[in-house]
Structures are given as structure tokens and as C-alpha cells.
Coordinates of C-alpha atoms and ligand atoms in Angstrom, one line a residue:
X1 CA 11.2 10.3 7.5
X2 CA 12.2 7.4 9.7
X3 CA 13.1 8.4 13.3
X4 CA 16.0 8.7 14.2
X5 CA 15.7 5.8 16.5
X6 CA 15.5 3.4 13.9
X7 CA 19.0 1.2 13.1
X8 CA 20.6 3.3 10.0
X9 CA 20.0 1.7 7.2
X10 CA 21.7 3.5 3.8
X11 CA 18.5 1.8 2.4
X12 CA 15.5 3.9 4.1
X13 CA 13.8 6.3 1.9
X14 CA 15.5 9.6 2.6
X15 CA 12.9 12.8 2.4
X16 CA 14.2 14.1 0.1
X17 CA 13.6 11.4 -2.2
X18 CA 10.0 10.6 -1.7
X19 CA 6.6 13.1 -0.2
X20 CA 4.1 11.4 1.9
X21 CA 0.8 12.9 1.3
X22 CA -1.0 12.8 4.5
X23 CA -4.1 15.1 3.2
X24 CA -7.4 14.0 4.9
X25 CA -9.1 12.9 1.8
X26 CA -9.8 9.8 0.2
X27 CA -7.3 9.8 -3.0
X28 CA -5.1 12.2 -1.6
X29 CA -3.3 10.5 0.6
X30 CA 0.1 8.4 -0.8
X31 CA 3.9 8.3 -1.8
X32 CA 5.1 10.0 -4.5
X33 CA 8.8 9.6 -6.1
X34 CA 10.2 12.2 -6.7
X35 CA 13.0 10.1 -7.8
X36 CA 13.2 7.8 -10.7
X37 CA 13.0 4.1 -10.6
X38 CA 13.7 0.8 -13.2
X39 CA 11.8 -2.5 -13.1
X40 CA 14.2 -4.6 -10.6
X41 CA 15.3 -1.4 -8.8
X42 CA 15.4 -1.5 -5.3
X43 CA 13.0 2.0 -4.2
X44 CA 14.0 1.3 -0.6
X45 CA 14.1 -0.1 2.6
X46 CA 10.7 -0.9 5.2
X47 CA 10.2 -0.6 8.8
X48 CA 8.0 0.0 11.2
X49 CA 6.2 -1.5 14.6
X50 CA 5.7 -5.3 14.4
X51 CA 1.6 -5.4 15.8
X52 CA -0.4 -8.9 16.5
X53 CA -3.9 -6.9 14.4
X54 CA -4.6 -5.5 11.2
X55 CA -4.7 -1.2 11.3
X56 CA -6.0 1.1 8.6
X57 CA -2.4 1.3 7.2
X58 CA -0.2 -2.0 8.5
X59 CA 1.1 -4.0 6.3
X60 CA 0.8 -8.4 6.2
X61 CA 4.1 -9.8 7.2
X62 CA 3.0 -12.6 7.8
X63 CA -0.6 -14.4 9.1
X64 CA -1.1 -12.9 12.9
X65 CA 1.8 -9.9 12.7
X66 CA 1.9 -6.6 10.7
X67 CA 3.7 -4.1 10.3
X68 CA 2.4 -1.0 11.2
X69 CA 4.7 1.9 9.1
X70 CA 3.2 5.6 9.2
X71 CA 6.1 7.0 8.2
X72 CA 6.4 5.5 4.6
X73 CA 5.1 2.1 3.1
X74 CA 1.7 2.1 4.9
X75 CA 1.0 4.7 2.9
X76 CA 1.3 3.6 -0.4
X77 CA -2.1 3.6 -2.7
X78 CA -3.5 0.7 -4.0
X79 CA -3.7 -0.1 -8.0
X80 CA -4.1 -3.4 -9.6
X81 CA -1.5 -2.5 -12.3
X82 CA 0.8 -2.0 -9.0
X83 CA 4.1 -0.3 -10.0
X84 CA 6.5 -1.3 -6.8
X85 CA 5.9 -5.2 -5.3
X86 CA 6.5 -5.3 -0.9
X87 CA 9.1 -8.0 -0.1
X88 CA 7.7 -8.4 3.4
X89 CA 10.3 -10.8 4.3
X90 CA 13.3 -8.6 3.9
X91 CA 11.4 -5.6 4.3
X92 CA 11.8 -4.2 0.8
X93 CA 10.2 -2.4 -1.7
X94 CA 11.1 -3.5 -5.8
X95 CA 9.9 -1.4 -8.9
X96 CA 8.0 -3.6 -10.7
X97 CA 7.7 -1.5 -14.0
X98 CA 9.4 1.7 -14.4
X99 CA 8.3 5.1 -12.0
X100 CA 8.9 8.0 -13.1
X101 CA 9.7 11.5 -10.8
X102 CA 6.4 11.9 -9.4
X103 CA 5.0 9.1 -9.9
X104 CA 3.1 7.8 -6.9
X105 CA 4.3 4.5 -5.6
X106 CA 1.2 2.3 -6.1
X107 CA 1.6 -1.3 -4.7
X108 CA -1.2 -3.9 -4.9
X109 CA -3.1 -4.3 -1.4
X110 CA -4.0 -8.3 -1.9
X111 CA -0.3 -8.7 -2.4
X112 CA 0.4 -8.6 0.7
X113 CA -2.6 -8.1 3.1
X114 CA -5.4 -11.7 4.0
X115 CA -7.6 -9.4 5.5
X116 CA -8.3 -5.5 4.7
X117 CA -8.4 -3.4 7.2
X118 CA -11.4 -1.9 5.3
X119 CA -13.1 -3.1 1.4
X120 CA -13.5 -0.7 -0.6
X121 CA -14.5 0.5 -4.7
X122 CA -11.2 1.0 -6.6
X123 CA -10.8 3.4 -8.9
X124 CA -7.1 2.5 -10.0
X125 CA -8.9 3.0 -14.0
X126 CA -6.3 -0.3 -14.7
X127 CA -7.4 -2.4 -17.8
X128 CA -7.1 -5.2 -14.9
X129 CA -8.9 -3.2 -12.5
X130 CA -10.7 -6.0 -9.9
X131 CA -13.4 -3.7 -9.2
X132 CA -14.1 -4.2 -5.2
X133 CA -11.0 -4.4 -3.9
X134 CA -10.6 -7.1 -0.9
X135 CA -7.6 -9.0 0.6
X136 CA -6.3 -12.0 -1.0
X137 CA -9.0 -15.0 1.8
X138 CA -11.4 -12.1 2.1
X139 CA -14.8 -13.2 1.0
X140 CA -17.0 -10.2 0.1
X141 CA -18.5 -8.5 2.3
X142 CA -22.1 -8.0 1.1
X143 CA -23.6 -6.3 3.3
X144 CA -21.1 -3.1 3.3
X145 CA -23.0 -0.4 2.2
X146 CA -20.2 0.9 0.4
X147 CA -20.1 -2.7 -1.9
X148 CA -24.3 -2.4 -2.2
X149 CA -23.7 1.6 -3.7
X150 CA -20.9 -0.3 -5.4
X151 CA -23.1 -2.5 -6.9
X152 CA -25.3 -0.2 -7.8
X153 CA -23.1 2.1 -9.7
X154 CA -22.1 -1.2 -12.3
X155 CA -25.4 -1.3 -12.4
X156 CA -26.8 1.9 -13.7
X157 CA -23.7 1.3 -15.7
X158 CA -24.7 -1.4 -18.6
Ligands
ZN1 ZN1 -8.6 -1.1 -9.6

């Protein structure tokens, strides 16, 4: 999964345990676990390039420093009811609830990101779904046509 050039780490995800889906449609992307985990389990260690800008699949380590992991964690889907927590200090993915084989690994992008590469309307279906997803410190980009569409869909649903 990670290139051979990375220093060996037994916690790195093994390709038999996880499947990175890179299908080119909005909901197709993601990482499926073929292994089960209990709450609190270490799912895997992550690694990647350290970059200073925010990209589509980057994850914030601290303000101004981002992990660009295009092999594993950068492909986690967002959910407002995530099943993993990303410890960006220890570079570990931790299960926050039970994960069954075949489940997608789901993170809350606002857990790590102050600012999102792109704000979006969430379709996670969780009871506590925030609807429009931004980074922790982002203001809603009201000029964004996707946001205007999201708002008019809300109005129509009422
Ligand atoms: Zn949601």
C-alpha cells in the first residue's frame, strides 16, 4: 500500500486488509476495511509527504503543515458520525466505534482540518449530520454555487 521506500512499520496498512477505491465519481472514493476493529483499536499507522499547502487529499498535521497521503488516509470519506479518529501527532488511525469487515473507514474532516480544500454538502445520513461541511475555522462560502444549491434544496424540502 505504502511505497517500499518508506521505513518499515508493522502498523502500516496491508493491502490484504484495506482497499483504496479510487473510482472517479463523488461517492466512489474511499477506503474499505476488510478487517474488523473494536472501539479504541489502532486501525493503522499513516504516512506521506509533508506539504505546506492544502490539497484535495491532504490532512492537516498542524497549521501550515499537511500530510499528503495518496496511498491510504487521504482517501478516507467524511462522515458526521465517523468510525475513525486521526491522531495527527502519532500518525495513527484509531477506531472510535466497531468497524465490521466491508465497512468504509469514515473520518470527520473537521476533526483535522481548519480549512477544507473544498466545502461540500454532506450525504452521510447520520442523525447529527451537519449538512454543509467546512473546516473547523472556515466560514461558510456563501458565494459557492454548490452552497446555494444546497440551501435551495433545504428550502424545497421544508
Ligand atoms: Zn454528514
